[in-house]
Short mmCIF file of C-alpha atoms in Angstrom, two decimals:
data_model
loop_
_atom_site.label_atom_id
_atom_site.label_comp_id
_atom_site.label_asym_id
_atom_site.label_seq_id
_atom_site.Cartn_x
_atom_site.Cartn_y
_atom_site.Cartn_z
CA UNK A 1 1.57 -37.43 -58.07
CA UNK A 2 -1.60 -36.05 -59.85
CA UNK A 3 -5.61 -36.23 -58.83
CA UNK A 4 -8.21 -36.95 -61.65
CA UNK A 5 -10.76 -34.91 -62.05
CA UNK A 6 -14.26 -35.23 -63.27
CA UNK A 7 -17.17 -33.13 -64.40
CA UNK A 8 -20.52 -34.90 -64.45
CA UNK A 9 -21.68 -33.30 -67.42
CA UNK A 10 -25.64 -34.22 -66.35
CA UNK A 11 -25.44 -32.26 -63.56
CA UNK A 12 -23.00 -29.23 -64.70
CA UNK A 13 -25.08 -25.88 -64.58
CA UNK A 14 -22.36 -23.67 -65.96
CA UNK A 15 -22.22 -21.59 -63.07
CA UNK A 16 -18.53 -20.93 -64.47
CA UNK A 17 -17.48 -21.18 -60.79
CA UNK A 18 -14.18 -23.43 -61.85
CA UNK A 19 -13.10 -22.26 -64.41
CA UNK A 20 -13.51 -18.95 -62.34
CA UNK A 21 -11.31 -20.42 -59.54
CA UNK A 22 -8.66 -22.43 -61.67
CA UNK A 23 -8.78 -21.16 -64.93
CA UNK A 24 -5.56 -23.21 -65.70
CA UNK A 25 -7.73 -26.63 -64.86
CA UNK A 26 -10.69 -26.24 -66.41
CA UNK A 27 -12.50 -24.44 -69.26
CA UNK A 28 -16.47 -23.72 -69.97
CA UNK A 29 -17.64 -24.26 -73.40
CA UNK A 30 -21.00 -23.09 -74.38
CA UNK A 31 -23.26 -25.61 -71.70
CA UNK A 32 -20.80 -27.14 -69.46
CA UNK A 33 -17.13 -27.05 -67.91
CA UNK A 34 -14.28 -30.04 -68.22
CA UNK A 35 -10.88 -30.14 -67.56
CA UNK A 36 -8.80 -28.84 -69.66
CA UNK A 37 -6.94 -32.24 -68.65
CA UNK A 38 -8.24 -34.78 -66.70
CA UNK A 39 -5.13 -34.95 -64.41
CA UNK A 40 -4.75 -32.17 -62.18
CA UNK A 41 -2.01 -31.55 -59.58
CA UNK A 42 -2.36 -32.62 -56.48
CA UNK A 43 -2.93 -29.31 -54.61
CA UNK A 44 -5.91 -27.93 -52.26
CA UNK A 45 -6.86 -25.32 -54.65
CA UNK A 46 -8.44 -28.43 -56.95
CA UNK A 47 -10.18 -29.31 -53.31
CA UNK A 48 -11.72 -26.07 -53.36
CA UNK A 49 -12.76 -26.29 -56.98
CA UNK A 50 -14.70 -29.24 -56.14
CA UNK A 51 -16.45 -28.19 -52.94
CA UNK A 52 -17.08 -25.14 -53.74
CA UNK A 53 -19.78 -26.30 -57.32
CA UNK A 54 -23.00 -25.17 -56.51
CA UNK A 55 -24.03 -28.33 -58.61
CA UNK A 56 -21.38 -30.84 -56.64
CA UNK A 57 -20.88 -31.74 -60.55
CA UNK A 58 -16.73 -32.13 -59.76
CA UNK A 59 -15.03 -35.19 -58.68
CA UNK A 60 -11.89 -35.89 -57.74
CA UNK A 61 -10.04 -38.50 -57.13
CA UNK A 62 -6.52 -39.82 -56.28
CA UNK A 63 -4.34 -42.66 -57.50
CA UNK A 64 -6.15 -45.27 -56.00
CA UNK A 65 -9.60 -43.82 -57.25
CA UNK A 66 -10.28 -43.06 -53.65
CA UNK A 67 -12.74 -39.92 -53.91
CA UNK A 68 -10.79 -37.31 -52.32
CA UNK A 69 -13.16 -34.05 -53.19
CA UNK A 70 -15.71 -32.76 -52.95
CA UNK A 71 -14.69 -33.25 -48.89
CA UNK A 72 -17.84 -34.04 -46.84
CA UNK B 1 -14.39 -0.21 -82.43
CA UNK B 2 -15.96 2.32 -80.63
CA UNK B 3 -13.99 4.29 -78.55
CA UNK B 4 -13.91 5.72 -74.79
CA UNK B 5 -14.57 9.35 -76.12
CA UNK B 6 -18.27 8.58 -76.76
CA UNK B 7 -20.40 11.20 -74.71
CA UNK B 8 -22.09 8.50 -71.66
CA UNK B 9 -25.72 8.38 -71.87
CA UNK B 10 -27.60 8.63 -68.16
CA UNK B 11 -28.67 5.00 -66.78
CA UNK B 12 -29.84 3.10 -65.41
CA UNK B 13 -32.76 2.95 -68.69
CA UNK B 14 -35.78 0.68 -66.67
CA UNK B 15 -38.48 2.24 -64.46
CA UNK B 16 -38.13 1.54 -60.52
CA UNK B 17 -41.80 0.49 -60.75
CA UNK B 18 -42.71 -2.11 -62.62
CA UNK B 19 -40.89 -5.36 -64.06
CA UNK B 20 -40.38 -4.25 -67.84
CA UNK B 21 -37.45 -4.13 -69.68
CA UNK B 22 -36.61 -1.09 -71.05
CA UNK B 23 -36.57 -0.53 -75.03
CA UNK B 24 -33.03 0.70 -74.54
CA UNK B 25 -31.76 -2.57 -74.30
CA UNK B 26 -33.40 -3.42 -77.11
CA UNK B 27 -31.33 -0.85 -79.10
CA UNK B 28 -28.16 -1.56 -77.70
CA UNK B 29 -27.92 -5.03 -78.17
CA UNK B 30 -28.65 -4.43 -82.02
CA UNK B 31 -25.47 -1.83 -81.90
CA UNK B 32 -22.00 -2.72 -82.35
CA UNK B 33 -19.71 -2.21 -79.56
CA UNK B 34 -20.50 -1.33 -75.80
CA UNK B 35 -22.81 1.42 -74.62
CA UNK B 36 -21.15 4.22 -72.57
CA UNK B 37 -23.03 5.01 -69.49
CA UNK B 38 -22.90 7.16 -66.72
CA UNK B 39 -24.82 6.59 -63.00
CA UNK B 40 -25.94 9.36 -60.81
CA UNK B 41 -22.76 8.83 -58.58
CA UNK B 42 -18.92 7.74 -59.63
CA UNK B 43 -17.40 7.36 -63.02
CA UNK B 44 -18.15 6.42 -66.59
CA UNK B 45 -18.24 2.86 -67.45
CA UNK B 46 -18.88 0.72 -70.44
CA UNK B 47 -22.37 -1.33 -70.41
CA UNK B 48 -22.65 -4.92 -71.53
CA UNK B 49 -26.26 -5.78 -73.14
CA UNK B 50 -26.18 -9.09 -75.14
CA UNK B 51 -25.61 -12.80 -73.54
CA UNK B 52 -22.11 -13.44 -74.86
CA UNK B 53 -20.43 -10.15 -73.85
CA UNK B 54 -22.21 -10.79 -70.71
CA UNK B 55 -20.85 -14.42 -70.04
CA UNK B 56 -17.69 -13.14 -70.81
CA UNK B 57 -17.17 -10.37 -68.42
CA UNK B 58 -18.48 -12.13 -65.81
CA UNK B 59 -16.84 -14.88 -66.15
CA UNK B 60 -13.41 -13.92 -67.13
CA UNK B 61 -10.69 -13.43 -64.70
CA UNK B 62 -9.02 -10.60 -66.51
CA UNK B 63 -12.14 -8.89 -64.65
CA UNK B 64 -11.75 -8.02 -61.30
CA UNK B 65 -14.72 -6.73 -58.87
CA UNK B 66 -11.54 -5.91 -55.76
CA UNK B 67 -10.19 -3.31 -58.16
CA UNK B 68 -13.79 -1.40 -57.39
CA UNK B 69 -12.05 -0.87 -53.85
CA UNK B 70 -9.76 1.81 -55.24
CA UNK B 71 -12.59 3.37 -57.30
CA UNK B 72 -14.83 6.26 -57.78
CA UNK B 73 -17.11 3.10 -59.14
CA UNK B 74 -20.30 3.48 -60.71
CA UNK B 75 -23.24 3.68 -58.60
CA UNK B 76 -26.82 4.67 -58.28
CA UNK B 77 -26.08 5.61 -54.09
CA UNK B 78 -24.11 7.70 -52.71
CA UNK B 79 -22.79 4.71 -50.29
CA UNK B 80 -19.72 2.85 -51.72
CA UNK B 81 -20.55 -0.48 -51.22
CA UNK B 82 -17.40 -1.94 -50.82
CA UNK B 83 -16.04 -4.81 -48.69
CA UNK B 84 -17.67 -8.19 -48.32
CA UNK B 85 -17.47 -11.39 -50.69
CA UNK B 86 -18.75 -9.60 -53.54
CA UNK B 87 -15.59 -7.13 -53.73
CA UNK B 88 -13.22 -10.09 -53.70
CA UNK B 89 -11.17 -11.46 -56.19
CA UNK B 90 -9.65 -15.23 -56.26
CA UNK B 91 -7.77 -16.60 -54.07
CA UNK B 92 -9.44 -14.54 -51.24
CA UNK B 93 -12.73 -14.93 -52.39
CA UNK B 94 -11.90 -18.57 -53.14
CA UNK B 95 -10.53 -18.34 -49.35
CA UNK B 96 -14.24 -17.36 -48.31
CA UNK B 97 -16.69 -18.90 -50.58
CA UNK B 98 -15.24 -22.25 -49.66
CA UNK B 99 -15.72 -22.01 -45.95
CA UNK B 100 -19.48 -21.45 -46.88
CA UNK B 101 -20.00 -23.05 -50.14
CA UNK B 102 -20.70 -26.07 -49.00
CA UNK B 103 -23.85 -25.63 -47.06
CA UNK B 104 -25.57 -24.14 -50.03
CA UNK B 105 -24.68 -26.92 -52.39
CA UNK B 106 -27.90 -28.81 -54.42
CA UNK B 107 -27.05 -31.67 -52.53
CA UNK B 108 -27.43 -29.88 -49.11
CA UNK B 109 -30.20 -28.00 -49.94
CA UNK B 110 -32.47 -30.54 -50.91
CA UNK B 111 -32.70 -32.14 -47.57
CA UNK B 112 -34.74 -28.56 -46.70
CA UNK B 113 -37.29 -29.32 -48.71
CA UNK B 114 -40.02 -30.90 -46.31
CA UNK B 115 -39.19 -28.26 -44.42
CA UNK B 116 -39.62 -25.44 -46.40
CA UNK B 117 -42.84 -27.44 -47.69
CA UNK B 118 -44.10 -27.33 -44.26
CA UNK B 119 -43.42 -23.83 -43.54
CA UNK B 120 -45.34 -22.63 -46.85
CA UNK B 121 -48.23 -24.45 -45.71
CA UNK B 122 -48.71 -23.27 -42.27
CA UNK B 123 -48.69 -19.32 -44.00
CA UNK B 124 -50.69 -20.53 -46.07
CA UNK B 125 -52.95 -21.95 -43.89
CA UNK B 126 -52.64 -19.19 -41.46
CA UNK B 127 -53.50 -16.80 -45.07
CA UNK B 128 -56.61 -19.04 -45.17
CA UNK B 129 -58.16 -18.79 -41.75
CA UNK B 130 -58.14 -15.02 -41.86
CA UNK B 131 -59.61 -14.61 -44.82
CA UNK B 132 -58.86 -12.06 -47.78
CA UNK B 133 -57.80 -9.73 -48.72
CA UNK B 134 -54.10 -10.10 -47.35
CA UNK B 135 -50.66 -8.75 -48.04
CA UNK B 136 -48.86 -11.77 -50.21
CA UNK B 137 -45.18 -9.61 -49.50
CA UNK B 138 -45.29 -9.93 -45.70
CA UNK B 139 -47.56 -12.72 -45.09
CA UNK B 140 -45.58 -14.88 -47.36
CA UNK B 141 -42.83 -14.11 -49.36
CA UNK B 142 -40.82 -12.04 -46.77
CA UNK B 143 -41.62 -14.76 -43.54
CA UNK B 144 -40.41 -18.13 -46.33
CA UNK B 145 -36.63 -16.90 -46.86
CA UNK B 146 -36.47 -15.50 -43.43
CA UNK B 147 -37.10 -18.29 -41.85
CA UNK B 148 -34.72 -20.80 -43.32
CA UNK B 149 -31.89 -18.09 -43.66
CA UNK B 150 -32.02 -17.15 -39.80
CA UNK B 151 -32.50 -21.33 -39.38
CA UNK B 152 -29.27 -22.06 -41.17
CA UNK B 153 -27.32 -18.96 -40.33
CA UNK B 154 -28.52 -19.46 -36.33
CA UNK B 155 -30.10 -15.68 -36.61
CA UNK B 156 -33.12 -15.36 -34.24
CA UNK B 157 -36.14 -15.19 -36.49
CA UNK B 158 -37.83 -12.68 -33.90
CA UNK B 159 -35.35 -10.05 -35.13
CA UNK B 160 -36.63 -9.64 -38.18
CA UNK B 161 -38.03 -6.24 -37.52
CA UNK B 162 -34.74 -4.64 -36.88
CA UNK B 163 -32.77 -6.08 -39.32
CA UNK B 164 -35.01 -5.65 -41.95
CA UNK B 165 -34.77 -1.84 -41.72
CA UNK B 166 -30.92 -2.75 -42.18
CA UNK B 167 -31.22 -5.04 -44.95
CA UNK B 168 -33.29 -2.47 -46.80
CA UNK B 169 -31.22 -0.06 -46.19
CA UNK B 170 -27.91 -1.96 -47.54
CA UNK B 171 -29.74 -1.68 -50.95
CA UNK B 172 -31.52 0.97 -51.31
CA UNK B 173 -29.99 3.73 -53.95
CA UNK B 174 -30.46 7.08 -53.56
CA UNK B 175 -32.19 7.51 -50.12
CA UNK B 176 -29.15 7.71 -47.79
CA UNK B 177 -26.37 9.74 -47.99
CA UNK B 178 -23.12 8.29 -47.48
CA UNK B 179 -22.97 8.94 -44.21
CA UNK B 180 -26.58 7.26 -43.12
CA UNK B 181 -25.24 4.26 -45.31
CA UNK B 182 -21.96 4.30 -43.18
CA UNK B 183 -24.35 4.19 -40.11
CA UNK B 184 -27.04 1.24 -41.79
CA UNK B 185 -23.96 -0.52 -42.25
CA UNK B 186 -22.25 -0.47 -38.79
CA UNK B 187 -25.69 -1.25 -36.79
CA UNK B 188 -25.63 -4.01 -38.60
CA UNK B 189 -22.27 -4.92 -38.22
CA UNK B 190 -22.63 -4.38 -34.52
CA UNK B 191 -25.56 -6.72 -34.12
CA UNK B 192 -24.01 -9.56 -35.99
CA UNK B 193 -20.81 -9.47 -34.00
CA UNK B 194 -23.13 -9.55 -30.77
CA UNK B 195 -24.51 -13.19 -32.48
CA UNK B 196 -21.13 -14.09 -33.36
CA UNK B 197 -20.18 -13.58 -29.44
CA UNK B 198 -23.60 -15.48 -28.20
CA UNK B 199 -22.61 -18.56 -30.41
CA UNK B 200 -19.12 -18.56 -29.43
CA UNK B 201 -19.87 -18.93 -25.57
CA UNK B 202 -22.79 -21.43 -26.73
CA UNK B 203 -21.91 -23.43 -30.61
CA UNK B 204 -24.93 -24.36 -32.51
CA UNK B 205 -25.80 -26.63 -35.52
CA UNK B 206 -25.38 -23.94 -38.03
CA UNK B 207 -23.15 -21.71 -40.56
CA UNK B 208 -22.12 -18.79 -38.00
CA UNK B 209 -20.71 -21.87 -35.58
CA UNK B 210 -19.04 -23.14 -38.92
CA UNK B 211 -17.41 -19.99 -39.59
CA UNK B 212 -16.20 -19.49 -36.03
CA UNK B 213 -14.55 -23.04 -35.55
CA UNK B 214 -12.93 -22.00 -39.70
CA UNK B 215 -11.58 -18.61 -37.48
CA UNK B 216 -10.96 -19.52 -34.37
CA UNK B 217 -9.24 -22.93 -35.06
CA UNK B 218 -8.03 -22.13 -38.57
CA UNK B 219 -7.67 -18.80 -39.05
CA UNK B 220 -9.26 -19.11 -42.43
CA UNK B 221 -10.73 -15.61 -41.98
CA UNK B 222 -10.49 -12.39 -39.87
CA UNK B 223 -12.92 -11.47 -37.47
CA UNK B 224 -14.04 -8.32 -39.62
CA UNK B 225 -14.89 -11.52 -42.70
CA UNK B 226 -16.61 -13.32 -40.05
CA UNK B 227 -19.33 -10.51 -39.38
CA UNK B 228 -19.67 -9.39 -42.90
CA UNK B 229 -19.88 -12.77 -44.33
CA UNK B 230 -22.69 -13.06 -42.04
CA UNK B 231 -24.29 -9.78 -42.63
CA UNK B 232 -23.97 -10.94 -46.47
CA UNK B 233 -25.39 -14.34 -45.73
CA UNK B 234 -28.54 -12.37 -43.83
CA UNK B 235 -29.45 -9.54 -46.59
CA UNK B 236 -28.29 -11.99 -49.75
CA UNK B 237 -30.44 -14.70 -48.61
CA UNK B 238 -33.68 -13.21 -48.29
CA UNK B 239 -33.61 -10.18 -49.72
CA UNK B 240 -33.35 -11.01 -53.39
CA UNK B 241 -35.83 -14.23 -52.93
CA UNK B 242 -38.95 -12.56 -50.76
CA UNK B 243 -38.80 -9.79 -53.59
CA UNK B 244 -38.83 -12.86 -56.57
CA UNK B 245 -41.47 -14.38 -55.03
CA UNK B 246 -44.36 -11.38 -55.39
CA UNK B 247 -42.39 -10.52 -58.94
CA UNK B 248 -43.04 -14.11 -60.23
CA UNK B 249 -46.55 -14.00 -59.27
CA UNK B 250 -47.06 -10.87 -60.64
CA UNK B 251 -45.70 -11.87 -63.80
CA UNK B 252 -48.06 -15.12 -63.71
CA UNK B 253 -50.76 -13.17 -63.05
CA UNK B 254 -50.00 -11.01 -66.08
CA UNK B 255 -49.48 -14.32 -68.34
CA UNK B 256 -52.62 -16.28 -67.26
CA UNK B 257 -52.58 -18.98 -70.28
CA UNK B 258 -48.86 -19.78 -68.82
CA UNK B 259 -50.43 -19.69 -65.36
CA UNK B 260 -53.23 -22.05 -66.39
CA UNK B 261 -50.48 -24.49 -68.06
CA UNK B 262 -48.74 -24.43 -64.89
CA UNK B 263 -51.61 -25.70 -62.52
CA UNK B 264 -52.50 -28.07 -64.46
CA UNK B 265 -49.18 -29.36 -64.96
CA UNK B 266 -47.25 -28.85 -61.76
CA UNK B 267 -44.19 -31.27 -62.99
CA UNK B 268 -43.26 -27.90 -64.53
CA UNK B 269 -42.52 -26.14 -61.59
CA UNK B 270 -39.18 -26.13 -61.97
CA UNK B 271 -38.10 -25.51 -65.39
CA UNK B 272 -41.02 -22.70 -64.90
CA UNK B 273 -39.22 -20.63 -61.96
CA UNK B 274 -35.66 -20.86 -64.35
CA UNK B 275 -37.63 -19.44 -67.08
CA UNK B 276 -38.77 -16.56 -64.98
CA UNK B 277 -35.55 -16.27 -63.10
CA UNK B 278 -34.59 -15.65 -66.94
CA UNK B 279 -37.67 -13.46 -67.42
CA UNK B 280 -38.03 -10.71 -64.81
CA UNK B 281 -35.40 -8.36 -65.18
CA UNK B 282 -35.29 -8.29 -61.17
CA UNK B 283 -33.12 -4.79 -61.17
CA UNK B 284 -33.44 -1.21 -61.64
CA UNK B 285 -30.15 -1.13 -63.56
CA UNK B 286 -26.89 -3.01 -63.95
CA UNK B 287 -24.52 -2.76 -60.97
CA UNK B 288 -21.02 -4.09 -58.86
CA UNK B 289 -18.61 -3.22 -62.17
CA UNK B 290 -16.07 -5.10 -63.30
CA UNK B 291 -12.79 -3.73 -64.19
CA UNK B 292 -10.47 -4.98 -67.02
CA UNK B 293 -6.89 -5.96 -65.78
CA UNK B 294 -5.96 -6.00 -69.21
CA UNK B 295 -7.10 -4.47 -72.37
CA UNK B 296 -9.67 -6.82 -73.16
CA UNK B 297 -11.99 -6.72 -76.44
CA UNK B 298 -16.12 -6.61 -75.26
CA UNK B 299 -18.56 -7.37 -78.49
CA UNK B 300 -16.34 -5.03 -80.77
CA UNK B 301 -15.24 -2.32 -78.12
CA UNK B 302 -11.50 -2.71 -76.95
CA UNK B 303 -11.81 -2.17 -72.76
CA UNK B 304 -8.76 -0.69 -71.73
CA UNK B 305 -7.21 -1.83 -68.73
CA UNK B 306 -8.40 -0.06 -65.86
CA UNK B 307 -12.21 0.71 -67.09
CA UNK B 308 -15.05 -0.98 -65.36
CA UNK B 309 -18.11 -2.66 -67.40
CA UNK B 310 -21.35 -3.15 -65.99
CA UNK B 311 -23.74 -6.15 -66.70
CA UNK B 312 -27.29 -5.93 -68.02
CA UNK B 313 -28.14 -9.80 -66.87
CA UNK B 314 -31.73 -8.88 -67.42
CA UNK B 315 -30.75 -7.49 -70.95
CA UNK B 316 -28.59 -10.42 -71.52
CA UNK B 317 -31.31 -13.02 -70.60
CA UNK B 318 -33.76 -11.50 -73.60
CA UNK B 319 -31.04 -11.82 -75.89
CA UNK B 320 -32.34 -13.58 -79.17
CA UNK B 321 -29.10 -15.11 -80.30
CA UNK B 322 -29.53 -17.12 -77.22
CA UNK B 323 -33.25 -17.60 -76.49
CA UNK B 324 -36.00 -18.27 -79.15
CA UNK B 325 -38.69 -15.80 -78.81
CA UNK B 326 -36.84 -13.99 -75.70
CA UNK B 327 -39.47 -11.58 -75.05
CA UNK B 328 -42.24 -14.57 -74.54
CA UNK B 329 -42.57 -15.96 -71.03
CA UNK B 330 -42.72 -19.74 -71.88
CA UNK B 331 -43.14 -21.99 -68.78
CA UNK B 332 -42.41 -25.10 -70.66
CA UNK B 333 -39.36 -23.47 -71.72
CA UNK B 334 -36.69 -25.91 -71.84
CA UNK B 335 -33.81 -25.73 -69.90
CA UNK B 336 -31.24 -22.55 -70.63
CA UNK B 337 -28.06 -21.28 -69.14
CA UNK B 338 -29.60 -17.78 -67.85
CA UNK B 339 -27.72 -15.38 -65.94
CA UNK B 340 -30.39 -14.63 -63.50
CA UNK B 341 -28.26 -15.89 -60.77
CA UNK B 342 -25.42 -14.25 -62.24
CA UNK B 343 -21.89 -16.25 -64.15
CA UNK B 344 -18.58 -17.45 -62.80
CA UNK B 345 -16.98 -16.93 -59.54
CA UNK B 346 -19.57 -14.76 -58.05
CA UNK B 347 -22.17 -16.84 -59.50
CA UNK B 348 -25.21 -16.47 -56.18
CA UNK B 349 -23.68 -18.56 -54.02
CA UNK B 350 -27.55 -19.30 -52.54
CA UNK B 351 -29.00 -20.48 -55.83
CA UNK B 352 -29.56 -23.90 -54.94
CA UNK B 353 -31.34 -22.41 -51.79
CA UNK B 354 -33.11 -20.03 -54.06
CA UNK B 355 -34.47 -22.20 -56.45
CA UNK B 356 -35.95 -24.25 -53.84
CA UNK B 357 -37.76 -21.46 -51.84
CA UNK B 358 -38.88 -20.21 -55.25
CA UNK B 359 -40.26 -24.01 -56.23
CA UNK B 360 -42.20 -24.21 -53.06
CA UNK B 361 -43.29 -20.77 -52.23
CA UNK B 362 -44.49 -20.86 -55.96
CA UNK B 363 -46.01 -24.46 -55.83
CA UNK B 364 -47.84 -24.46 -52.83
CA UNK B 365 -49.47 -21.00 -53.34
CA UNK B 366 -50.92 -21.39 -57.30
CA UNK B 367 -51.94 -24.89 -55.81
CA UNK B 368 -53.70 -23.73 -53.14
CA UNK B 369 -55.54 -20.64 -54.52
CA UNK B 370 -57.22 -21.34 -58.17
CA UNK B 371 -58.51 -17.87 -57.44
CA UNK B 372 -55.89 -16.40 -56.80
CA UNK B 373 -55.92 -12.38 -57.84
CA UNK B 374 -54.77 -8.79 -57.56
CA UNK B 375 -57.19 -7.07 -54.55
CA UNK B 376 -55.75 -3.78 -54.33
CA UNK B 377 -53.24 -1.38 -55.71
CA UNK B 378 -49.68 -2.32 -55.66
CA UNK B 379 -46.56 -0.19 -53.44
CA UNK B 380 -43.40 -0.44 -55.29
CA UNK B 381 -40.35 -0.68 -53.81
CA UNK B 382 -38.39 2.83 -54.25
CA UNK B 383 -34.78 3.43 -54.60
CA UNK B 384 -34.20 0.04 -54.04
CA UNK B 385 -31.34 -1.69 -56.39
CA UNK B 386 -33.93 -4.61 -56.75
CA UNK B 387 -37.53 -3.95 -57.89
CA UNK B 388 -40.76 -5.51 -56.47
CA UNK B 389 -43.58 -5.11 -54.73
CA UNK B 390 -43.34 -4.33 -51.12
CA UNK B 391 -47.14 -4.21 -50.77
CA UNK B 392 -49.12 -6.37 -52.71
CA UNK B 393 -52.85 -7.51 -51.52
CA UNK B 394 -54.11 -10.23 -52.66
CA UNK B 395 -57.52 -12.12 -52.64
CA UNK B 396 -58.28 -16.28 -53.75
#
């Protein structure tokens, strides 16, 4: 089973913070970060990639599009 | 390529008084290659001056900052600062910045905001009914950050007497020896971990109960994590934001066609505090090194696995392949990707907060003094990694 993830490219500051965490999952070009696929594996590392944007820019969520990160 | 034999030049290049940036960086971001450097304490290290060498070694994970731990690393004190969230590498930093990240996020944050509008208000009316000329660094931009970090951390604002002699100590330069830094450091260790006990006999609404239940309940951290992450919250999230404040003014004060523009278009407040976040280079020199896991090539120098590079940010934030006129302060500047708040994992965990404070503190005080001018000779900080005022009178 995989998660989807999103980055809301509006509010994306480009702290680099996820890419810094999982720099398997996601990139940074030049103004903003995306995944470098928008499935990701289902693993608490992702969660932490999500709560831990300074711009809460990073969704993610499961097979039932049930938002499962950032947690609250 | 330039190579590792080149003779280090002394740094860091900008005067401890003042906010300009120094010609050398000027210079170096028109050379090829890296500039070899060498600080008053620890060894050589490479020097990275222009934004895209800059994003890069920050944000790379071939760099490490834990590696500094085993290091003779490049520093302007004597005192190795090591330990704490800034020495960490993924997944243990990850392990801490999560437990914390959350309560600094823009979406947190925001829901400060009457509050911090409040609190700027009441010094400012308190600035008011005593009349000028008055001390804008400790009548206002030191009691703003204070207050919300010892709020949200559950630090008893009263205490800001002692543990400002701390916090200044943890980063100053050249003043202590190592073994008065040892001794800064373990005071304020020593008073944190007395906080840590009060609030776990009595849990509170804030971060330091967060961080006990993520210990005591999950053993997400050690007890030694717990204290500094708190120590780190306290000097991080006032420190750098009480000295931005007077800098910005200054800078304002020095710019007063961008200062006009600004009153009479507050909607700019925001963009205007990114563009001097971008602006004032806020320290004396570069600092916390990175060191290449790899052999990694740097704008046209190879850095061989095992060297540490240093990052200009302020150097890197006038860099005019990435800013049009860099060296202008432009309030209406629109929005860029500066590094004033630093790139990639250790990217200021606070900014959110940061930009907020700045907003309001900036706001309210331009809005509330038309006047508002220099009434006396400045005090610089001295031997301080950040620069600043640490007196500054002012009159409206």
């Amino acid at each position: 089973m995989t998660w989807k993830a999103e980055v809301d490219g509006g509010r994306c500051m480009a702290s680099g913070m996820c890419a810094g965490i999982a720099p398997d999952l996601f990139v940074l070009d030049d103004e903003r970060a995306r995944p470098l696929s928008e499935e990701v594996p289902e693993e608490e590392r992702v969660l932490d990639v999500a709560d831990s944007c300074p711009a809460m820019a990073i969704t993610i969520v499961d097979g039932g599009a049930t938002v499962v990160g950032p947690r609250p | 390529m330039t190579t590792a034999e080149t003779t280090p030049i002394a740094y860091p290049f900008n005067d401890p008084e003042g906010l300009d940036l120094s010609g050398a960086y000027e210079e170096a971001r028109h050379r090829p290659g890296l500039v070899r450097v060498r600080l008053r304490y620890g060894e050589p290290a490479w020097l990275a001056t222009r934004y895209a060498d800059a994003r890069l070694v920050l944000g790379d994970r071939r760099f490490s900052r834990a590696e500094a731990l085993n290091r003779d690393t490049p520093r302007q004190g004597e005192g190795q600062m090591d330990g704490g969230i800034l020495s960490m590498d993924p997944p243990d930093h990850t392990r801490l910045r999560t437990l914390v990240a959350k309560a600094f996020t823009v979406h947190q944050v925001e829901k400060l905001r009457p509050y911090v509008r409040e609190l700027t208000h009441s010094l400012l009316d308190e600035l008011e009914a005593a009349g000028p000329p008055a001390d804008l660094v400790d009548r206002y931009a030191l009691p703003i950050p204070v207050a919300v970090i010892c709020r949200l951390l559950g630090v008893p604002e009263e205490d800001r007497p002692k543990f400002r002699v701390w916090s200044d100590a943890a980063l100053s330069t050249s003043s202590l020896t190592a073994a008065e830094w040892e001794r800064n450091r373990e005071e304020l260790r020593a008073y944190m971990a007395r906080l840590v006990q009060e609030h776990r006999e009595a849990p509170r609404d804030d971060i330091m109960t967060s961080l006990i239940e993520a210990r005591d309940q999950g053993d997400r951290l050690s007890e030694l994590e717990l204290v500094d992450l708190c120590v780190g919250i306290l000097v991080a999230g006032h420190e750098t934001t009480a000295t931005q404040i007077p800098n910005f003014v200054m800078v304002l004060l020095d710019h007063p066609d961008e200062l006009r523009r600004l009153r009479e278009e507050p909607e700019l407040i925001k963009g205007s505090v990114e563009e001097l976040m971008r602006f004032v280079p806020l320290g004396v020199g570069a600092s916390q090194a990175r060191y290449a896991t790899e052999d990694i090539e740097v704008g046209g120098t190879l850095v061989r696995a095992g060297e540490p590079v240093l990052v200009a940010v302020g150097s890197a934030n006038r860099d005019a392949l990435r800013f049009d006129e860099p060296g202008r302060l432009n309030v209406a500047r629109p929005a860029t990707q500066h590094l004033g708040f630093g790139h990639g994992v250790h990217h200021c965990l606070g900014a959110p907060l940061a930009r907020l404070e700045l907003q309001e503190a900036l706001g309210a005080l331009i809005g509330r003094f038309p006047n508002l001018h220099l009434a006396g000779d400045v005090v610089w900080k001295d031997q301080m990694l950040v620069r600043g005022p640490r007196v500054m009178p002012v009159g409206w």
